[in-house]
CSV table of C-alpha atoms in Angstrom, one decimal:
chain,number,residue,atom,x,y,z
A,1,UNK,CA,32.5,-6.9,10.9
A,2,UNK,CA,29.2,-5.4,12.3
A,3,UNK,CA,27.0,-3.1,10.2
A,4,UNK,CA,28.2,0.1,11.9
A,5,UNK,CA,31.9,-0.7,11.4
A,6,UNK,CA,31.1,-1.8,7.7
A,7,UNK,CA,29.2,1.6,7.1
A,8,UNK,CA,32.0,3.7,8.7
A,9,UNK,CA,34.8,1.9,6.9
A,10,UNK,CA,33.0,2.3,3.6
A,11,UNK,CA,32.5,6.0,4.3
A,12,UNK,CA,36.1,6.6,5.2
A,13,UNK,CA,37.3,4.8,2.0
A,14,UNK,CA,34.6,6.5,-0.1
A,15,UNK,CA,35.2,10.0,1.2
A,16,UNK,CA,39.0,9.7,1.5
A,17,UNK,CA,39.6,8.3,-2.0
A,18,UNK,CA,37.0,10.6,-3.6
A,19,UNK,CA,38.6,13.6,-1.8
A,20,UNK,CA,42.0,12.8,-3.0
A,21,UNK,CA,41.0,12.4,-6.5
A,22,UNK,CA,38.7,15.4,-6.5
A,23,UNK,CA,41.4,17.9,-5.3
A,24,UNK,CA,43.2,17.1,-8.6
A,25,UNK,CA,39.9,17.0,-10.7
A,26,UNK,CA,38.7,20.4,-9.1
A,27,UNK,CA,42.1,21.9,-9.9
A,28,UNK,CA,41.8,20.8,-13.6
A,29,UNK,CA,38.0,21.9,-13.8
A,30,UNK,CA,39.0,25.4,-12.7
A,31,UNK,CA,41.7,25.7,-15.3
A,32,UNK,CA,39.2,24.4,-18.0
A,33,UNK,CA,36.7,27.0,-17.0
A,34,UNK,CA,39.4,29.7,-17.4
A,35,UNK,CA,40.1,28.4,-20.9
A,36,UNK,CA,36.5,27.9,-22.2
A,37,UNK,CA,33.9,30.7,-22.6
A,38,UNK,CA,30.5,31.1,-20.8
A,39,UNK,CA,28.8,30.3,-24.1
A,40,UNK,CA,30.6,26.7,-24.1
A,41,UNK,CA,29.2,26.2,-20.7
A,42,UNK,CA,25.8,27.3,-21.7
A,43,UNK,CA,25.8,24.8,-24.6
A,44,UNK,CA,27.0,22.0,-22.4
A,45,UNK,CA,24.3,22.9,-19.7
A,46,UNK,CA,21.5,22.5,-22.3
A,47,UNK,CA,22.8,19.2,-23.7
A,48,UNK,CA,23.5,17.7,-20.3
A,49,UNK,CA,20.0,18.7,-19.2
A,50,UNK,CA,18.5,16.0,-21.3
A,51,UNK,CA,21.3,13.5,-20.9
A,52,UNK,CA,21.4,14.0,-17.2
A,53,UNK,CA,17.6,13.4,-16.8
A,54,UNK,CA,17.8,10.2,-19.0
A,55,UNK,CA,20.8,9.0,-17.0
A,56,UNK,CA,18.7,8.7,-13.9
A,57,UNK,CA,16.1,6.6,-15.9
A,58,UNK,CA,18.6,4.3,-17.6
A,59,UNK,CA,18.6,1.6,-15.0
A,60,UNK,CA,14.8,1.8,-14.3
A,61,UNK,CA,15.5,2.1,-10.5
A,62,UNK,CA,16.6,-1.6,-10.7
A,63,UNK,CA,20.0,-0.8,-9.2
A,64,UNK,CA,18.1,-0.1,-5.9
A,65,UNK,CA,16.7,-3.6,-6.1
A,66,UNK,CA,20.2,-5.1,-6.4
A,67,UNK,CA,21.3,-3.2,-3.3
A,68,UNK,CA,18.1,-3.4,-1.2
A,69,UNK,CA,17.1,-7.1,-1.4
A,70,UNK,CA,18.4,-9.2,1.4
A,71,UNK,CA,18.3,-12.4,-0.7
A,72,UNK,CA,19.5,-12.1,-4.3
A,73,UNK,CA,19.6,-14.9,-6.9
A,74,UNK,CA,21.9,-15.0,-10.0
A,75,UNK,CA,18.8,-15.4,-12.1
A,76,UNK,CA,17.4,-12.0,-10.8
A,77,UNK,CA,20.7,-10.3,-11.4
A,78,UNK,CA,20.8,-11.5,-15.0
A,79,UNK,CA,17.1,-10.5,-15.6
A,80,UNK,CA,17.8,-7.1,-14.3
A,81,UNK,CA,20.9,-6.8,-16.5
A,82,UNK,CA,18.8,-7.8,-19.6
A,83,UNK,CA,16.1,-5.2,-18.8
A,84,UNK,CA,18.7,-2.5,-18.2
A,85,UNK,CA,20.4,-3.3,-21.6
A,86,UNK,CA,17.0,-3.1,-23.5
A,87,UNK,CA,16.1,0.3,-21.7
A,88,UNK,CA,19.5,1.8,-22.5
A,89,UNK,CA,19.4,0.7,-26.2
A,90,UNK,CA,16.0,2.5,-26.4
A,91,UNK,CA,17.3,5.7,-24.7
A,92,UNK,CA,20.2,5.8,-27.0
A,93,UNK,CA,18.1,5.7,-30.2
A,94,UNK,CA,15.4,8.1,-28.7
A,95,UNK,CA,18.1,10.7,-27.8
A,96,UNK,CA,20.1,10.2,-31.0
A,97,UNK,CA,17.2,11.0,-33.3
A,98,UNK,CA,15.5,13.5,-30.7
A,99,UNK,CA,18.7,15.7,-31.1
A,100,UNK,CA,17.0,17.4,-34.0
A,101,UNK,CA,14.0,18.3,-32.0
A,102,UNK,CA,16.0,19.6,-29.0
A,103,UNK,CA,18.1,21.7,-31.2
A,104,UNK,CA,15.0,23.2,-32.8
A,105,UNK,CA,13.5,24.0,-29.3
A,106,UNK,CA,16.5,26.0,-28.4
A,107,UNK,CA,17.2,27.3,-31.9
A,108,UNK,CA,20.8,26.0,-31.6
A,109,UNK,CA,21.9,23.7,-34.5
A,110,UNK,CA,25.2,22.9,-32.8
A,111,UNK,CA,23.3,20.9,-30.3
A,112,UNK,CA,22.5,18.1,-32.8
A,113,UNK,CA,26.0,16.6,-33.1
A,114,UNK,CA,26.8,17.3,-29.4
A,115,UNK,CA,23.6,15.3,-28.3
A,116,UNK,CA,24.2,12.5,-30.8
A,117,UNK,CA,27.7,11.9,-29.3
A,118,UNK,CA,26.5,12.1,-25.7
A,119,UNK,CA,23.8,9.4,-26.6
A,120,UNK,CA,26.7,7.0,-26.7
A,121,UNK,CA,26.8,7.2,-23.0
A,122,UNK,CA,23.7,5.0,-22.7
A,123,UNK,CA,25.2,2.1,-24.6
A,124,UNK,CA,28.3,2.3,-22.4
A,125,UNK,CA,26.6,2.8,-19.1
A,126,UNK,CA,24.4,-0.1,-19.4
A,127,UNK,CA,27.4,-2.5,-19.0
A,128,UNK,CA,28.3,-0.7,-15.7
A,129,UNK,CA,25.1,-0.7,-13.6
A,130,UNK,CA,25.2,-4.4,-12.3
A,131,UNK,CA,28.9,-4.7,-11.2
A,132,UNK,CA,28.7,-1.3,-9.6
A,133,UNK,CA,25.5,-2.1,-7.7
A,134,UNK,CA,27.0,-5.2,-6.4
A,135,UNK,CA,30.0,-3.5,-5.1
A,136,UNK,CA,27.8,-1.1,-3.3
A,137,UNK,CA,25.8,-3.8,-1.9
A,138,UNK,CA,28.8,-5.4,-0.3
A,139,UNK,CA,30.1,-2.1,1.0
A,140,UNK,CA,33.2,-2.4,-1.3
A,141,UNK,CA,33.5,1.4,-1.8
A,142,UNK,CA,37.3,1.3,-1.8
A,143,UNK,CA,37.5,-0.6,-5.0
A,144,UNK,CA,34.6,1.4,-6.5
A,145,UNK,CA,35.9,4.8,-5.7
A,146,UNK,CA,39.4,4.0,-6.9
A,147,UNK,CA,38.0,3.1,-10.2
A,148,UNK,CA,35.9,6.2,-10.3
A,149,UNK,CA,38.8,8.4,-9.3
A,150,UNK,CA,41.0,7.0,-12.1
A,151,UNK,CA,38.4,7.4,-14.7
A,152,UNK,CA,37.4,10.9,-13.6
A,153,UNK,CA,41.1,12.1,-13.7
A,154,UNK,CA,41.7,10.5,-17.0
A,155,UNK,CA,38.6,12.1,-18.4
A,156,UNK,CA,39.7,15.4,-16.8
A,157,UNK,CA,43.2,15.3,-18.3
A,158,UNK,CA,41.7,14.7,-21.8
A,159,UNK,CA,39.2,17.6,-21.2
A,160,UNK,CA,42.1,19.9,-20.2
A,161,UNK,CA,44.3,19.0,-23.1
A,162,UNK,CA,41.4,19.5,-25.6
A,163,UNK,CA,40.3,22.8,-24.0
A,164,UNK,CA,44.0,24.0,-24.3
A,165,UNK,CA,44.0,23.0,-28.0
A,166,UNK,CA,40.9,25.1,-28.5
A,167,UNK,CA,38.2,22.5,-29.0
A,168,UNK,CA,35.8,24.6,-26.9
A,169,UNK,CA,32.6,22.8,-25.8
A,170,UNK,CA,33.8,19.5,-27.4
A,171,UNK,CA,36.5,19.2,-24.7
A,172,UNK,CA,33.7,18.8,-22.1
A,173,UNK,CA,31.7,16.3,-24.3
A,174,UNK,CA,34.6,14.1,-25.2
A,175,UNK,CA,36.0,14.1,-21.7
A,176,UNK,CA,32.6,13.0,-20.3
A,177,UNK,CA,32.3,10.1,-22.7
A,178,UNK,CA,35.9,9.0,-22.4
A,179,UNK,CA,35.6,8.9,-18.5
A,180,UNK,CA,32.4,6.8,-18.7
A,181,UNK,CA,34.0,4.3,-21.2
A,182,UNK,CA,37.1,3.9,-19.1
A,183,UNK,CA,35.1,3.4,-15.8
A,184,UNK,CA,32.9,0.7,-17.5
A,185,UNK,CA,35.9,-1.1,-18.9
A,186,UNK,CA,37.8,-1.1,-15.6
A,187,UNK,CA,34.9,-2.1,-13.3
A,188,UNK,CA,33.9,-5.0,-15.6
A,189,UNK,CA,37.5,-6.2,-15.9
A,190,UNK,CA,38.0,-6.3,-12.1
A,191,UNK,CA,34.5,-7.8,-11.4
A,192,UNK,CA,34.8,-11.3,-9.9
A,193,UNK,CA,32.1,-12.4,-12.4
A,194,UNK,CA,31.0,-11.5,-15.9
A,195,UNK,CA,27.2,-11.3,-16.0
A,196,UNK,CA,25.3,-12.5,-19.1
A,197,UNK,CA,22.0,-10.6,-19.5
A,198,UNK,CA,18.8,-12.7,-19.5
A,199,UNK,CA,15.8,-11.4,-21.5
A,200,UNK,CA,13.3,-13.6,-19.8
A,201,UNK,CA,11.4,-11.5,-17.3
A,202,UNK,CA,9.1,-13.9,-15.4
A,203,UNK,CA,8.6,-13.3,-11.8
A,204,UNK,CA,10.0,-9.8,-12.0
A,205,UNK,CA,6.8,-8.0,-11.1
A,206,UNK,CA,7.7,-7.1,-7.5
A,207,UNK,CA,11.3,-6.0,-8.5
A,208,UNK,CA,9.9,-3.8,-11.2
A,209,UNK,CA,7.3,-2.4,-8.9
A,210,UNK,CA,9.9,-1.4,-6.2
A,211,UNK,CA,12.2,0.0,-9.0
A,212,UNK,CA,9.3,1.9,-10.4
A,213,UNK,CA,8.9,4.1,-7.4
A,214,UNK,CA,12.7,4.7,-7.3
A,215,UNK,CA,12.6,5.5,-10.9
A,216,UNK,CA,9.6,7.9,-10.6
A,217,UNK,CA,11.4,9.6,-7.7
A,218,UNK,CA,14.7,10.0,-9.5
A,219,UNK,CA,13.0,11.3,-12.6
A,220,UNK,CA,11.1,13.9,-10.6
A,221,UNK,CA,14.3,14.8,-8.8
A,222,UNK,CA,16.1,15.3,-12.0
A,223,UNK,CA,13.3,17.4,-13.5
A,224,UNK,CA,13.1,19.8,-10.5
A,225,UNK,CA,16.8,20.2,-10.0
A,226,UNK,CA,17.4,20.9,-13.7
A,227,UNK,CA,14.2,22.9,-14.1
A,228,UNK,CA,16.3,26.2,-13.5
A,229,UNK,CA,18.5,25.4,-16.5
A,230,UNK,CA,15.5,24.5,-18.7
A,231,UNK,CA,13.6,27.8,-17.9
A,232,UNK,CA,16.8,29.9,-18.1
A,233,UNK,CA,17.8,28.2,-21.3
A,234,UNK,CA,14.6,29.5,-23.0
A,235,UNK,CA,14.7,33.0,-21.3
A,236,UNK,CA,18.4,34.2,-21.4
A,237,UNK,CA,21.4,33.9,-23.8
A,238,UNK,CA,23.7,31.0,-23.9
A,239,UNK,CA,26.4,33.2,-22.4
A,240,UNK,CA,24.2,34.2,-19.4
A,241,UNK,CA,23.2,30.5,-19.0
A,242,UNK,CA,27.0,29.7,-18.9
A,243,UNK,CA,27.5,32.1,-15.9
A,244,UNK,CA,24.7,30.5,-13.9
A,245,UNK,CA,25.6,26.9,-14.8
A,246,UNK,CA,29.2,27.5,-13.7
A,247,UNK,CA,28.0,29.1,-10.5
A,248,UNK,CA,25.7,26.1,-9.9
A,249,UNK,CA,28.6,23.7,-10.9
A,250,UNK,CA,30.9,25.3,-8.3
A,251,UNK,CA,28.4,25.6,-5.4
A,252,UNK,CA,27.3,21.9,-5.9
A,253,UNK,CA,30.6,20.2,-6.5
A,254,UNK,CA,31.0,19.0,-3.0
A,255,UNK,CA,27.4,18.0,-2.8
A,256,UNK,CA,27.5,15.9,-5.9
A,257,UNK,CA,30.7,14.2,-5.3
A,258,UNK,CA,29.9,13.3,-1.7
A,259,UNK,CA,26.2,12.8,-2.2
A,260,UNK,CA,26.8,9.7,-4.3
A,261,UNK,CA,29.0,8.2,-1.7
A,262,UNK,CA,26.5,9.0,1.0
A,263,UNK,CA,23.7,7.2,-0.9
A,264,UNK,CA,25.9,4.2,-1.7
A,265,UNK,CA,26.6,3.7,2.0
A,266,UNK,CA,23.3,5.0,3.6
A,267,UNK,CA,21.0,2.8,1.3
A,268,UNK,CA,22.4,-0.7,2.1
A,269,UNK,CA,22.9,0.4,5.8
A,270,UNK,CA,19.2,1.4,6.2
A,271,UNK,CA,18.1,-1.7,4.2
A,272,UNK,CA,19.7,-4.0,6.8
A,273,UNK,CA,18.0,-1.9,9.6
A,274,UNK,CA,14.5,-2.8,8.4
A,275,UNK,CA,12.3,-3.5,11.6
A,276,UNK,CA,14.6,-1.6,13.9
A,277,UNK,CA,13.2,1.9,14.3
A,278,UNK,CA,15.4,2.9,17.2
A,279,UNK,CA,18.6,2.1,15.0
A,280,UNK,CA,17.2,3.9,12.1
A,281,UNK,CA,16.6,7.0,14.2
A,282,UNK,CA,20.1,6.8,16.0
A,283,UNK,CA,21.8,6.4,12.5
A,284,UNK,CA,19.9,9.2,10.8
A,285,UNK,CA,20.4,11.8,13.6
A,286,UNK,CA,24.0,11.0,14.1
A,287,UNK,CA,24.6,11.3,10.3
A,288,UNK,CA,22.8,14.8,10.3
A,289,UNK,CA,25.0,15.9,13.3
A,290,UNK,CA,28.1,15.0,11.6
A,291,UNK,CA,27.0,16.5,8.2
A,292,UNK,CA,25.9,19.7,9.8
A,293,UNK,CA,29.2,20.1,11.6
A,294,UNK,CA,31.1,19.7,8.3
A,295,UNK,CA,28.9,21.3,5.6
A,296,UNK,CA,27.6,24.5,7.3
A,297,UNK,CA,31.1,26.1,7.7
A,298,UNK,CA,32.2,25.0,4.3
A,299,UNK,CA,29.3,26.3,2.3
A,300,UNK,CA,28.5,29.4,4.4
A,301,UNK,CA,32.3,30.3,4.3
A,302,UNK,CA,32.3,29.8,0.6
A,303,UNK,CA,29.4,32.0,0.2
A,304,UNK,CA,31.1,34.9,2.2
A,305,UNK,CA,34.2,34.8,-0.2
A,306,UNK,CA,32.4,33.9,-3.4
A,307,UNK,CA,32.9,37.2,-5.3
A,308,UNK,CA,36.6,37.2,-4.8
A,309,UNK,CA,36.9,33.5,-5.1
A,310,UNK,CA,35.4,33.7,-8.6
A,311,UNK,CA,37.7,36.4,-9.8
A,312,UNK,CA,40.8,34.8,-8.4
A,313,UNK,CA,40.2,31.2,-9.6
A,314,UNK,CA,38.3,31.8,-13.0
A,315,UNK,CA,39.4,35.2,-14.1
A,316,UNK,CA,37.7,38.6,-14.7
A,317,UNK,CA,35.5,37.4,-17.4
A,318,UNK,CA,33.5,35.2,-14.9
A,319,UNK,CA,32.8,38.1,-12.5
A,320,UNK,CA,29.1,37.9,-13.1
A,321,UNK,CA,29.1,34.3,-11.5
A,322,UNK,CA,30.2,35.8,-8.0
A,323,UNK,CA,26.8,37.0,-6.8
A,324,UNK,CA,25.0,33.9,-8.1
A,325,UNK,CA,27.5,31.7,-6.3
A,326,UNK,CA,27.0,33.7,-3.1
A,327,UNK,CA,23.3,33.0,-3.0
A,328,UNK,CA,23.5,29.3,-4.1
A,329,UNK,CA,26.1,28.4,-1.5
A,330,UNK,CA,23.6,29.2,1.3
A,331,UNK,CA,21.1,26.7,0.2
A,332,UNK,CA,23.6,23.8,-0.4
A,333,UNK,CA,23.6,22.5,3.3
A,334,UNK,CA,19.9,21.8,3.0
A,335,UNK,CA,20.5,20.0,-0.4
A,336,UNK,CA,23.2,18.0,1.2
A,337,UNK,CA,20.9,17.0,4.1
A,338,UNK,CA,18.1,16.1,1.7
A,339,UNK,CA,20.4,13.5,0.1
A,340,UNK,CA,20.0,11.3,3.1
A,341,UNK,CA,16.2,11.1,3.1
A,342,UNK,CA,15.7,8.9,-0.1
A,343,UNK,CA,18.2,6.1,1.0
A,344,UNK,CA,16.8,6.2,4.5
A,345,UNK,CA,13.1,5.8,3.3
A,346,UNK,CA,13.9,3.4,0.4
A,347,UNK,CA,16.0,1.3,2.7
A,348,UNK,CA,13.2,1.1,5.2
A,349,UNK,CA,11.1,-0.2,2.3
A,350,UNK,CA,9.1,3.0,2.1
A,351,UNK,CA,9.7,4.1,-1.5
A,352,UNK,CA,6.1,5.5,-1.8
A,353,UNK,CA,6.8,8.0,1.1
A,354,UNK,CA,10.1,9.0,-0.6
A,355,UNK,CA,8.5,9.5,-4.0
A,356,UNK,CA,5.7,11.8,-2.6
A,357,UNK,CA,8.4,13.9,-0.9
A,358,UNK,CA,10.2,14.4,-4.2
A,359,UNK,CA,6.8,15.0,-5.9
A,360,UNK,CA,6.2,18.0,-3.6
A,361,UNK,CA,9.6,19.4,-4.6
A,362,UNK,CA,8.8,18.6,-8.3
A,363,UNK,CA,5.7,20.9,-8.0
A,364,UNK,CA,7.0,23.8,-5.9
A,365,UNK,CA,10.5,24.2,-7.1
A,366,UNK,CA,9.7,24.8,-10.9
A,367,UNK,CA,7.0,27.2,-9.8
A,368,UNK,CA,9.5,29.2,-7.8
A,369,UNK,CA,12.0,29.3,-10.7
A,370,UNK,CA,9.2,30.5,-13.1
A,371,UNK,CA,8.5,33.5,-10.7
A,372,UNK,CA,12.2,34.1,-10.0
A,373,UNK,CA,13.3,34.2,-13.6
A,374,UNK,CA,11.5,37.5,-14.0
A,375,UNK,CA,14.5,38.9,-12.1
A,376,UNK,CA,17.0,37.1,-14.1
A,377,UNK,CA,19.8,34.8,-12.8
A,378,UNK,CA,19.7,36.4,-9.3
A,379,UNK,CA,15.9,35.8,-9.2
A,380,UNK,CA,16.3,32.1,-9.9
A,381,UNK,CA,19.1,31.8,-7.3
A,382,UNK,CA,16.9,33.3,-4.6
A,383,UNK,CA,14.2,30.9,-5.6
A,384,UNK,CA,16.6,28.1,-4.6
A,385,UNK,CA,17.3,29.9,-1.3
A,386,UNK,CA,13.8,30.8,-0.3
A,387,UNK,CA,11.8,27.8,-1.6
A,388,UNK,CA,14.0,24.7,-1.1
A,389,UNK,CA,14.3,25.0,2.8
A,390,UNK,CA,10.5,25.1,2.8
A,391,UNK,CA,10.4,22.0,0.8
A,392,UNK,CA,13.0,20.3,2.8
A,393,UNK,CA,11.3,20.8,6.2
A,394,UNK,CA,8.0,19.5,4.6
A,395,UNK,CA,10.0,16.4,3.7
A,396,UNK,CA,11.3,16.0,7.2
A,397,UNK,CA,7.9,16.5,8.8
A,398,UNK,CA,6.4,13.8,6.4
A,399,UNK,CA,9.2,11.3,7.3
A,400,UNK,CA,9.2,11.7,11.0
A,401,UNK,CA,7.2,8.4,11.8
A,402,UNK,CA,9.3,6.3,9.4
A,403,UNK,CA,12.6,7.6,10.6
A,404,UNK,CA,11.5,7.7,14.3
A,405,UNK,CA,12.5,11.3,14.7
A,406,UNK,CA,10.7,14.6,15.6
A,407,UNK,CA,11.2,18.0,14.1
A,408,UNK,CA,12.7,19.2,17.4
A,409,UNK,CA,15.2,16.3,17.5
A,410,UNK,CA,16.2,17.1,13.9
A,411,UNK,CA,16.6,20.8,14.6
A,412,UNK,CA,18.7,20.1,17.7
A,413,UNK,CA,21.1,18.0,15.5
A,414,UNK,CA,21.9,20.9,13.1
A,415,UNK,CA,21.2,24.2,14.9
A,416,UNK,CA,24.5,24.5,16.9
A,417,UNK,CA,26.8,24.3,13.8
A,418,UNK,CA,24.3,26.5,11.8
A,419,UNK,CA,24.5,29.4,14.4
A,420,UNK,CA,28.2,29.1,14.6
A,421,UNK,CA,28.6,29.2,10.9
A,422,UNK,CA,26.4,32.2,10.6
A,423,UNK,CA,28.4,34.0,13.2
A,424,UNK,CA,31.5,33.4,11.1
A,425,UNK,CA,29.6,34.6,8.1
A,426,UNK,CA,28.6,37.8,9.7
A,427,UNK,CA,32.1,38.6,10.8
A,428,UNK,CA,33.5,37.8,7.3
A,429,UNK,CA,30.9,40.0,5.6
A,430,UNK,CA,31.5,42.8,8.0
A,431,UNK,CA,35.3,42.7,7.4
A,432,UNK,CA,34.8,42.3,3.6
A,433,UNK,CA,32.6,45.4,3.3
A,434,UNK,CA,34.1,47.7,5.9
A,435,UNK,CA,37.6,46.9,6.6
A,436,UNK,CA,39.2,45.0,3.6
A,437,UNK,CA,37.7,47.3,0.8
A,438,UNK,CA,41.1,48.8,-0.3
A,439,UNK,CA,42.7,45.2,-0.7
A,440,UNK,CA,43.0,43.5,-4.1
A,441,UNK,CA,40.9,40.3,-4.7
A,442,UNK,CA,43.6,37.8,-4.0
A,443,UNK,CA,44.8,39.5,-0.8
A,444,UNK,CA,41.3,39.9,0.4
A,445,UNK,CA,40.5,36.3,-0.3
A,446,UNK,CA,43.5,35.0,1.6
A,447,UNK,CA,42.7,37.1,4.6
A,448,UNK,CA,39.1,36.1,4.6
A,449,UNK,CA,40.0,32.4,4.4
A,450,UNK,CA,42.5,32.7,7.3
A,451,UNK,CA,40.0,34.8,9.4
A,452,UNK,CA,37.3,32.2,8.7
A,453,UNK,CA,39.5,29.3,9.8
A,454,UNK,CA,40.5,31.2,13.0
A,455,UNK,CA,36.9,32.0,13.9
A,456,UNK,CA,35.8,28.4,13.6
A,457,UNK,CA,38.7,27.0,15.4
A,458,UNK,CA,37.9,29.3,18.3
A,459,UNK,CA,34.2,28.1,18.1
A,460,UNK,CA,35.5,24.4,18.1
A,461,UNK,CA,37.4,25.1,21.3
A,462,UNK,CA,34.3,26.7,23.0
A,463,UNK,CA,30.7,26.2,21.7
A,464,UNK,CA,31.4,23.2,19.4
A,465,UNK,CA,33.7,21.2,21.6
A,466,UNK,CA,31.3,18.2,22.2
A,467,UNK,CA,30.2,18.1,18.6
A,468,UNK,CA,33.8,18.0,17.5
A,469,UNK,CA,34.6,15.1,19.9
A,470,UNK,CA,31.6,13.2,18.4
A,471,UNK,CA,32.7,13.7,14.8
A,472,UNK,CA,36.2,12.5,15.7
A,473,UNK,CA,34.8,9.4,17.5
A,474,UNK,CA,32.7,8.6,14.5
A,475,UNK,CA,35.6,8.8,12.2
A,476,UNK,CA,37.8,6.6,14.5
A,477,UNK,CA,35.3,3.8,14.8
């Protein structure tokens, strides 16, 4: 099977399996949100702020080495495994005892035990990195995604049961740990080979150097994407932070769940296209055209119905989340597009270029959050909407030579679905504010969804006909 067919087969299995599992997982998540309080989600957001950051550092960027290298010896795999085990043991100890310091910063003693339990994740995940990376390297996303979906659903069921029994924030914590433990056990049980870590690190300099750039990039990415939570955590109450974190969770669900699959397919694909700039350009622009066709109507449509969606799905107590979700959904297409840049640049063996791109976001995004927080949750949301598109276009401009594209070719690949989605958005917003004002939230939401689908179907038959054919052809290949 050639590279293109391998990539598309992996994408189909990845997205298909993940979508089937996530429909159930999202349903459970929505019910859990209805059961828990904004304060529970505020506590969880603060705890996961630190855990999430360290999770991106726990494999030292060495999983990228396992995927990117064209030739990979067993000795190198064992050495990488040994280094990952040592790093995760250190992170476990650091977070376990650092829980007291974190709790003191946020003046919240409940964080001590929450973070201690979450620190167990690093002992668990150290055993998962190598077999998972090797599956990605070989485009075996079918097996990987089935394992991830089973573990995610199992953790979701446990979270739902504990939330129903009144365990509050602990239902989120225990569900997260249980899902990671089950995933690690299954993926090692099904692995064709059990790897034994080696603690001899001779001739590892080049691998550590490449992984170091990836590690630095992931660390800065985690910091700038979580800086809004860190800043709000010090400036607002846990309850208000909970409203914001749930809005961010809902707006980024699709991005996070599909972004991992996109990276897992794009990175090995671009790695095998090193030295073929025409093919890199072709794959990159085609991926952008397909993504633009799919993500613009979803996120822009979600923004148009966000206020009613929150009340209907989550309940009246979460109404404050609606306006925040409205704003955050508008920036999500750009965030989805940005997920393709790191694997493309890293796969082309240009980790330094990718790292500098993220460094720009690392500087500009927190500055915009600090300015926006003066206007509360809405101000931080607008900081995302105003600043991130600027950051993203800077990244595209800096990557043109490596990817073999121009700014005009990139804009051409996304503008048609964007304008069609904005037309749909304008009609939905007009009907919402001037025609459907007397309807209750559920009726208005259903009418808006049906109207949005009708508008986009008309656009598919007229303006987007050729783009629709291209997407169908890609999925059929």
